[in-house]
mmCIF file of C-alpha atoms in Angstrom:
data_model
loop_
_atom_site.group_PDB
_atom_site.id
_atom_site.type_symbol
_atom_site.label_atom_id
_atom_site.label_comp_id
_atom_site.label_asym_id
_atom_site.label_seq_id
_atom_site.Cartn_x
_atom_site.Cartn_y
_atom_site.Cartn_z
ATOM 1 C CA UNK U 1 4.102 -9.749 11.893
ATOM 2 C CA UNK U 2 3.114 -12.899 13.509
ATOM 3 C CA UNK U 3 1.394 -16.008 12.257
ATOM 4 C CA UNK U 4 -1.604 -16.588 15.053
ATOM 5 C CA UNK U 5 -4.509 -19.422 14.657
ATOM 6 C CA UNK U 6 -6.741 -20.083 16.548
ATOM 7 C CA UNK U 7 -9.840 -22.148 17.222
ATOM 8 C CA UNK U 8 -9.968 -25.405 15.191
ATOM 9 C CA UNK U 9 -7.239 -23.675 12.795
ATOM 10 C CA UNK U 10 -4.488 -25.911 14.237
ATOM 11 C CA UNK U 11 -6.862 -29.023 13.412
ATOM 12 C CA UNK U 12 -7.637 -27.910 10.016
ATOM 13 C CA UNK U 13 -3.649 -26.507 9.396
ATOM 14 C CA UNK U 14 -2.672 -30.419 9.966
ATOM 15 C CA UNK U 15 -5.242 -32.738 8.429
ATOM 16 C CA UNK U 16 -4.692 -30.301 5.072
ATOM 17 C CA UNK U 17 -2.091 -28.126 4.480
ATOM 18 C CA UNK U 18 0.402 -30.397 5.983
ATOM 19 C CA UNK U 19 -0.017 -33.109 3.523
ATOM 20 C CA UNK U 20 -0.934 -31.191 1.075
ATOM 21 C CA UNK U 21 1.506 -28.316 1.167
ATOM 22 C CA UNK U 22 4.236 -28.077 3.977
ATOM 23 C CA UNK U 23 4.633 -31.826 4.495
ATOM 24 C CA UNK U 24 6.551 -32.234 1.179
ATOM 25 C CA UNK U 25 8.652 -28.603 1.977
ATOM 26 C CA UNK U 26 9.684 -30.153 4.933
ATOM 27 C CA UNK U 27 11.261 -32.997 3.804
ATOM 28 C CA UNK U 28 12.611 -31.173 1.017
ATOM 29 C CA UNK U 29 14.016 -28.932 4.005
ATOM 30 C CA UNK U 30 14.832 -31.732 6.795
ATOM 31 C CA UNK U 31 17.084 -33.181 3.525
ATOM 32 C CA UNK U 32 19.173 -30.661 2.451
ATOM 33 C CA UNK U 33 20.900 -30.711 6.033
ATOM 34 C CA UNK U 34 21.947 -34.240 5.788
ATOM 35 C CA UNK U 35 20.676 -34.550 9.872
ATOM 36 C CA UNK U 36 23.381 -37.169 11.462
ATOM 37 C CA UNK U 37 22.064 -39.835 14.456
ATOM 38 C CA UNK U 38 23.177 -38.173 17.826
ATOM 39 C CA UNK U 39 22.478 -34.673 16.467
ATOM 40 C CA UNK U 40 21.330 -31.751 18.993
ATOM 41 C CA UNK U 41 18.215 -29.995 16.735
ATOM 42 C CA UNK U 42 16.036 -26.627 17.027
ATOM 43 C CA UNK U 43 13.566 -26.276 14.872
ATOM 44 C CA UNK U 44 11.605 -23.103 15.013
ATOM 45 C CA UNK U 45 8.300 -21.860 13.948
ATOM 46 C CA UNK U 46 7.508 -25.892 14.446
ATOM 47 C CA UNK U 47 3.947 -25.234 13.883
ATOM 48 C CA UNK U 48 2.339 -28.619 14.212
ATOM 49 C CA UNK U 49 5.341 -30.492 14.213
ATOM 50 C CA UNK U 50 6.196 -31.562 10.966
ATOM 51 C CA UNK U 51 9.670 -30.759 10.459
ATOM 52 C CA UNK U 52 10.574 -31.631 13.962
ATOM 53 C CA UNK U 53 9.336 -34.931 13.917
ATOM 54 C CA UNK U 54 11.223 -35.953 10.725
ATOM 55 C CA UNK U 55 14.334 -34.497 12.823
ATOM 56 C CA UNK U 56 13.546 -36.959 15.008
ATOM 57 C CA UNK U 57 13.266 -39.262 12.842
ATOM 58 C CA UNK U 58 16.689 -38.624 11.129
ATOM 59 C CA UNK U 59 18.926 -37.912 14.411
ATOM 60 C CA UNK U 60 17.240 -40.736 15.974
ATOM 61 C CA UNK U 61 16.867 -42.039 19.655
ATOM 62 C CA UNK U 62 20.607 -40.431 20.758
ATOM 63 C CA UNK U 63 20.114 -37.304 18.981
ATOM 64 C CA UNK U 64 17.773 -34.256 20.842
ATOM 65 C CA UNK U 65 15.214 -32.349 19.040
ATOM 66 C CA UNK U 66 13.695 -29.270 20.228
ATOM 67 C CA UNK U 67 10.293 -28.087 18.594
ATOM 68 C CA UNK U 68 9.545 -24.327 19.586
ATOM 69 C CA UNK U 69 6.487 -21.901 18.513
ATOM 70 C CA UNK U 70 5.113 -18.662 19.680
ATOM 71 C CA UNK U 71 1.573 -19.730 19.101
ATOM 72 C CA UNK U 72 0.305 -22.409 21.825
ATOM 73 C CA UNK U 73 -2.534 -23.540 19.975
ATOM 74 C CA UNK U 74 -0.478 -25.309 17.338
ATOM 75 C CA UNK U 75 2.416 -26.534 20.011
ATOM 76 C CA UNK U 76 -0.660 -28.134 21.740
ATOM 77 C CA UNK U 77 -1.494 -29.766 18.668
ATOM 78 C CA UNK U 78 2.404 -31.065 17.817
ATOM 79 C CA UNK U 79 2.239 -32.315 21.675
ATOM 80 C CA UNK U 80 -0.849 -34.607 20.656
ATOM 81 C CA UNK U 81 0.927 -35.529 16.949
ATOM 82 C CA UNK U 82 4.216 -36.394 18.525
ATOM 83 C CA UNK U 83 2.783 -38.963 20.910
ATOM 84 C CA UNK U 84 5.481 -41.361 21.990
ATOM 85 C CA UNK U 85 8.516 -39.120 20.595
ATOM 86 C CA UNK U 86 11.651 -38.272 22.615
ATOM 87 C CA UNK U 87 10.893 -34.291 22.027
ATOM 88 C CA UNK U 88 10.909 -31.175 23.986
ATOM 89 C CA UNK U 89 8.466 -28.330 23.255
ATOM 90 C CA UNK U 90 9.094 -24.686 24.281
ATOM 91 C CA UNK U 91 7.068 -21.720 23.461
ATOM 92 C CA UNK U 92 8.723 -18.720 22.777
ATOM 93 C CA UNK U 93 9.799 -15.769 20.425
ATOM 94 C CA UNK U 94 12.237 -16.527 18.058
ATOM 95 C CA UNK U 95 13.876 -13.260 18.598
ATOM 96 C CA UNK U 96 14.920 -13.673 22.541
ATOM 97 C CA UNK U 97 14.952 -18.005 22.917
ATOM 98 C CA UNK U 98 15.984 -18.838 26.526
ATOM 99 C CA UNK U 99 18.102 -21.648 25.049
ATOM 100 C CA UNK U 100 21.752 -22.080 26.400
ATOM 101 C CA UNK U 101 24.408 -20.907 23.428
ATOM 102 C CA UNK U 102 26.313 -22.464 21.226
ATOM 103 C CA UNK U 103 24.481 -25.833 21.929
ATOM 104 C CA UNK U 104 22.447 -26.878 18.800
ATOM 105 C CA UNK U 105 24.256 -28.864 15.871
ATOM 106 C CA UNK U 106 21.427 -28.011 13.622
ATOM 107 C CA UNK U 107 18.808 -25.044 13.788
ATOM 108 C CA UNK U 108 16.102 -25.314 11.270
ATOM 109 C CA UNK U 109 12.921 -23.168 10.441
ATOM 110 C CA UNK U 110 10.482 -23.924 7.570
ATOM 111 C CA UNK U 111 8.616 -20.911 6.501
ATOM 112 C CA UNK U 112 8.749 -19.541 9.960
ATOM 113 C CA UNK U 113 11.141 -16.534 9.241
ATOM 114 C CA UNK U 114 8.936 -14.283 7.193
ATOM 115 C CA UNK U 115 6.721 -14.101 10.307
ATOM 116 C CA UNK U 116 9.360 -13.185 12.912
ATOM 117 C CA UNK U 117 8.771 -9.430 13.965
ATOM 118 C CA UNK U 118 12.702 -8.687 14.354
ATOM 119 C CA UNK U 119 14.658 -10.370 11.671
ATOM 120 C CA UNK U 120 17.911 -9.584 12.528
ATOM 121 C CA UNK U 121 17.349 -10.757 16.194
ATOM 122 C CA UNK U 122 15.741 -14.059 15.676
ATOM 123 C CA UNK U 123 19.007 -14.797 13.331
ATOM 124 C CA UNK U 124 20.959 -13.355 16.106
ATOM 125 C CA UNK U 125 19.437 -15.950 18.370
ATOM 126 C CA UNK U 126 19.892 -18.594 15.836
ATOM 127 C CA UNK U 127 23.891 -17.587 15.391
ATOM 128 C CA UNK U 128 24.015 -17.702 18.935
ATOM 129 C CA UNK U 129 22.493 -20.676 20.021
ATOM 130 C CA UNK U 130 23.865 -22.728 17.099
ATOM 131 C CA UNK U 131 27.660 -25.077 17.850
ATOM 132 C CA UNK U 132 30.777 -24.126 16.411
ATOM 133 C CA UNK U 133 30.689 -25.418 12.843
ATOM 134 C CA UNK U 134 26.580 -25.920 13.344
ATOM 135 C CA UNK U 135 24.579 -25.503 10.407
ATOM 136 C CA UNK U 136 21.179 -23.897 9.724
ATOM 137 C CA UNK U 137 18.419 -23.495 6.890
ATOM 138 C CA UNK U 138 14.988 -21.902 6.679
ATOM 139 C CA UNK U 139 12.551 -21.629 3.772
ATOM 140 C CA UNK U 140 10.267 -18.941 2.741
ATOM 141 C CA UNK U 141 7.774 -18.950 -0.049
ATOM 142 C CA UNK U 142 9.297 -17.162 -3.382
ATOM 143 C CA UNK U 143 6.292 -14.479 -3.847
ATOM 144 C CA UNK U 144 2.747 -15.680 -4.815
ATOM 145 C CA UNK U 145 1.963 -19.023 -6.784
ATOM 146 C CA UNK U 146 -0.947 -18.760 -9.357
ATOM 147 C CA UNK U 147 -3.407 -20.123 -6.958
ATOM 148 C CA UNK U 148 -2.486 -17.843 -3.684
ATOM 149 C CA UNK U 149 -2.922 -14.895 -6.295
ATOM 150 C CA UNK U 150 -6.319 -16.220 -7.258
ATOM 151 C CA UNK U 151 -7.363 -16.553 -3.341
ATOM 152 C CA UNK U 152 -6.124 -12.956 -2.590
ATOM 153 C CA UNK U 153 -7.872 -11.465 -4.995
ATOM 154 C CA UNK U 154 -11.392 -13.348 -4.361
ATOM 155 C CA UNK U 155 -10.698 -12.609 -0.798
ATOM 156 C CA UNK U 156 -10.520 -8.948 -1.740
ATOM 157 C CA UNK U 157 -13.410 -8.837 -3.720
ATOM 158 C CA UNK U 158 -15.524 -10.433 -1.574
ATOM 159 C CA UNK U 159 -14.749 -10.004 1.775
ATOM 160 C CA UNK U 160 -12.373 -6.668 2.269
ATOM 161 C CA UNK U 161 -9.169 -5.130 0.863
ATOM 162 C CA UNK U 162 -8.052 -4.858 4.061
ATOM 163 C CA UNK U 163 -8.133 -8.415 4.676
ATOM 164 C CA UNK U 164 -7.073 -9.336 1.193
ATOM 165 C CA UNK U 165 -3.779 -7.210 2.633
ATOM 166 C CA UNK U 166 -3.201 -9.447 5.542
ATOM 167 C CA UNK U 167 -3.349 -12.398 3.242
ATOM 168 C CA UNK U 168 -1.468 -11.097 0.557
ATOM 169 C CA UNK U 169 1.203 -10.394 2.726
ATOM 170 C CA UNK U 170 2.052 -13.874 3.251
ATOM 171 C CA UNK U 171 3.397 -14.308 0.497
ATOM 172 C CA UNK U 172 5.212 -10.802 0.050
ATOM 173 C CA UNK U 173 8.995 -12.494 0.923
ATOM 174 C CA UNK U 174 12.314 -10.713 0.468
ATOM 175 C CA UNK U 175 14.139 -11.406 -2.807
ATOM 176 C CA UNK U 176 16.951 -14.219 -2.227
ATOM 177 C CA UNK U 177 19.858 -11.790 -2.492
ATOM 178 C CA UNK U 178 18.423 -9.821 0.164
ATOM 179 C CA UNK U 179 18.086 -13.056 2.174
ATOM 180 C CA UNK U 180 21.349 -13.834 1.727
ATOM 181 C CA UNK U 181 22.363 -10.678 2.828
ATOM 182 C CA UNK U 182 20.664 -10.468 6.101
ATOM 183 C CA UNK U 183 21.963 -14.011 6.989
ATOM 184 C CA UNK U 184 25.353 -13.315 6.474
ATOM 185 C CA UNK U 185 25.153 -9.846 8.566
ATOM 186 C CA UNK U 186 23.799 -11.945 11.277
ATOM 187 C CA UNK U 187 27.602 -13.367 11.578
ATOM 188 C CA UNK U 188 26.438 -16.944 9.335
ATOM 189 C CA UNK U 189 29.393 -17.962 6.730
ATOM 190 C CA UNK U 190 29.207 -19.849 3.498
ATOM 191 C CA UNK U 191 25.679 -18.695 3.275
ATOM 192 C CA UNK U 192 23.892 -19.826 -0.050
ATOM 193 C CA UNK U 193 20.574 -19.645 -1.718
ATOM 194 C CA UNK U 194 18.552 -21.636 -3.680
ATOM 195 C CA UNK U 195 15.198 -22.149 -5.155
ATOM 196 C CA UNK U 196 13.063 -24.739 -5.375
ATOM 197 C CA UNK U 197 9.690 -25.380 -7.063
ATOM 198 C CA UNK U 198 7.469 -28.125 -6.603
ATOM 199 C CA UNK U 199 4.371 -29.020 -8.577
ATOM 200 C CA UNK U 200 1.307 -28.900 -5.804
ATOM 201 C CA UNK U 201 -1.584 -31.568 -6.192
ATOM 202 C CA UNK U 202 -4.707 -30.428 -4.449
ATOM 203 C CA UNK U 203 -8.381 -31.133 -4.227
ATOM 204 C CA UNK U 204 -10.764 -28.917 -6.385
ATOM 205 C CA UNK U 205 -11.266 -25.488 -5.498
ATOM 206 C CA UNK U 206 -14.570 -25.983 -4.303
ATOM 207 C CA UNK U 207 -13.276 -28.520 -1.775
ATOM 208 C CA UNK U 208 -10.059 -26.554 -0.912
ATOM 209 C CA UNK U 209 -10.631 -23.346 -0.796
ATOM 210 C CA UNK U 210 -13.018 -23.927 2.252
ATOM 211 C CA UNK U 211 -10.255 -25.578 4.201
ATOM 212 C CA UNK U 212 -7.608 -23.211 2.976
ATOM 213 C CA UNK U 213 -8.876 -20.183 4.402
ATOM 214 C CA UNK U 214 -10.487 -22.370 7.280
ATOM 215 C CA UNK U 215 -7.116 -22.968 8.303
ATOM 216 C CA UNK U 216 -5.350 -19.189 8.144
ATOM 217 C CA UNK U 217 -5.560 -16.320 10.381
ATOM 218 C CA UNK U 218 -8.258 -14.884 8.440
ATOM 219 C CA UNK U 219 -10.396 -17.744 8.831
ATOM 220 C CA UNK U 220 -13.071 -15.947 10.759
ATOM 221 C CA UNK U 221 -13.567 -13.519 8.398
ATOM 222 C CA UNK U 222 -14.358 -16.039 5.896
ATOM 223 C CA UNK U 223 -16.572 -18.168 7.805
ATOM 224 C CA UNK U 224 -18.401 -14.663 8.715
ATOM 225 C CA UNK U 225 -19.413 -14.618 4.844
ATOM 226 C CA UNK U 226 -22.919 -16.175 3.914
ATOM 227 C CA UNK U 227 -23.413 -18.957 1.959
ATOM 228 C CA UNK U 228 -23.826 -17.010 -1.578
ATOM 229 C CA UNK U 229 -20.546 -14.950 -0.728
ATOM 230 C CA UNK U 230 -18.665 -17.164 0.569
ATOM 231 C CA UNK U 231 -19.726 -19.908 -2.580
ATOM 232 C CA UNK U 232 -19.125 -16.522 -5.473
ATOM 233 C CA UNK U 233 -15.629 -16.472 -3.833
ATOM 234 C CA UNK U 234 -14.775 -20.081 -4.163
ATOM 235 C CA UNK U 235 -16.328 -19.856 -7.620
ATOM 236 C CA UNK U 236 -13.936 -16.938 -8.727
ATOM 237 C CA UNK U 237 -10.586 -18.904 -7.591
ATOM 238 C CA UNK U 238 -12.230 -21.867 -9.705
ATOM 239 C CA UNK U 239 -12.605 -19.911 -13.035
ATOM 240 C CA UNK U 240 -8.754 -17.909 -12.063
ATOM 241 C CA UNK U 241 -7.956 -21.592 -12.146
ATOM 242 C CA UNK U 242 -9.185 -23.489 -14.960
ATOM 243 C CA UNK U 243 -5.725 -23.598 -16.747
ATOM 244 C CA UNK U 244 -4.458 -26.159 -13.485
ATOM 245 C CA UNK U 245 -7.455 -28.414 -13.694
ATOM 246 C CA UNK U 246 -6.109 -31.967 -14.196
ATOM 247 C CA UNK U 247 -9.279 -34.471 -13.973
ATOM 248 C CA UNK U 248 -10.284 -33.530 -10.517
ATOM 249 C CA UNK U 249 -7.301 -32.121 -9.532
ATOM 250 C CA UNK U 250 -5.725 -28.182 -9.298
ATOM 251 C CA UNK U 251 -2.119 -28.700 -9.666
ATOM 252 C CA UNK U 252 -0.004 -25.981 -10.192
ATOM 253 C CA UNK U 253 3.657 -24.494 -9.573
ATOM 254 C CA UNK U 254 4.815 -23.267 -6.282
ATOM 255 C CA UNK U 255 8.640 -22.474 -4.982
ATOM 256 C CA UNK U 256 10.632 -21.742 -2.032
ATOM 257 C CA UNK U 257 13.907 -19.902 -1.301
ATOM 258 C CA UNK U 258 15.836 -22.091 0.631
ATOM 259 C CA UNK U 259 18.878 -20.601 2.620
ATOM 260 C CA UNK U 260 21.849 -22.470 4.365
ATOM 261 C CA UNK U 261 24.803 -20.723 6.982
ATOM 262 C CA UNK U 262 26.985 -22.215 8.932
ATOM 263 C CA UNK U 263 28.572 -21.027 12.164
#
């Protein structure tokens, strides 16, 4: 499984569902490593950038940040974001990273992991390539939230069950024992768990949902739908979420399994 965009998904991806959504998990993430000034950091699955460049900010100009991605599209777009940053950019599997070993202080993926085709080899990599005594975290979402359960199931009845699959399976994460488990059999010690919810403030459904799906993989197949499809499926994530209106808001509960190893 891979996470592709494509188009002006990238765009999209950053002016909303970074601020909105995976800006706040990454600074919940960049946090709970305590990064030091002078610090030697890979962060993978970058995306656009968001995590990496609050590395930077935390390791500062002495420390060395490393921002890599399998989909050029979106390291294009952290290029143009991190304007003026001391950062290097490599594309690349996470499973076989042409990286020299045992150089990184800090190795860091936010929400990246649940995407990598070979598990056990992209934490292979990340043993490898992380310093004696190095530390590492990733995040991955804990199952579906109220309002990802409401998209998937518009998307399946109006659009395709097939594509309500692919975006259902986003969210379809291994329980945090099991995560725990395949850390520590990738050779990672004092490995721990933990889960954290956050409280997500977004527009209105019939603003967000639009740039939502606008910004996913199965963004075409949305923007295929006409105007009366594509407004009935906005309309049914609306009514699935009525409880989470606040004024002109949709807030609702979300979480992530966060999980830290050390070499």
């Amino acid at each position: 499984m891979t996470f592709q965009l494509a188009g002006s998904a990238p765009e999209i991806y950053e002016k909303v569902m970074v601020p909105l959504w995976f800006g706040r998990w990454a600074e919940a993430l960049v946090d709970s490593l305590s990064l030091q000034a002078s610090e030697k950091v890979l962060d993978v699955a970058c995306g656009t950038g968001v995590t990496t460049r609050l590395a930077k900010a935390k390791v500062g100009s002495e420390g060395e940040v490393v921002g890599l991605d399998i989909n050029a599209s979106m390291l294009s777009k952290a290029r143009q974001l991190a304007d003026g940053l001391d950062i290097t950019w490599v594309e690349s599997d996470a499973g076989d990273i042409d990286l020299p070993s045992g150089y990184y202080d800090v190795i860091l993926s936010q929400h990246g992991y649940h995407y990598f085709p070979d598990k056990p080899a992209a934490l292979g990599e990340f043993h490898r390539l992380l310093a004696s005594g190095g530390r590492m975290a990733f995040s991955i979402w804990d199952g579906h939230s109220p309002y990802t359960r409401a998209i998937c199931a518009a998307v399946e009845r109006h659009i395709s069950p097939e594509i309500a699959k692919k975006q259902r399976s986003q969210r379809e994460t291994p329980s945090a024992d099991e995560l725990a488990a395949q850390t520590s059999e990738a050779g990672f010690s004092e490995v721990k768990t933990y889960r954290q919810e956050l409280l997500i403030d977004v527009p209105p459904a019939y603003e967000f949902v639009p740039l939502h799906l606008g910004s996913m993989p199965i963004a075409g197949a949305f923007t295929a739908l006409d105007d009366g499809k594509r407004n009935l499926l906005v309309q049914d994530v609306a009514d699935a979420m009525s409880e989470y209106v606040q004024g002109d808001r949709l807030v609702y509960p979300d979480a992530v399994h966060v999980v830290l190893g050390y070499n």
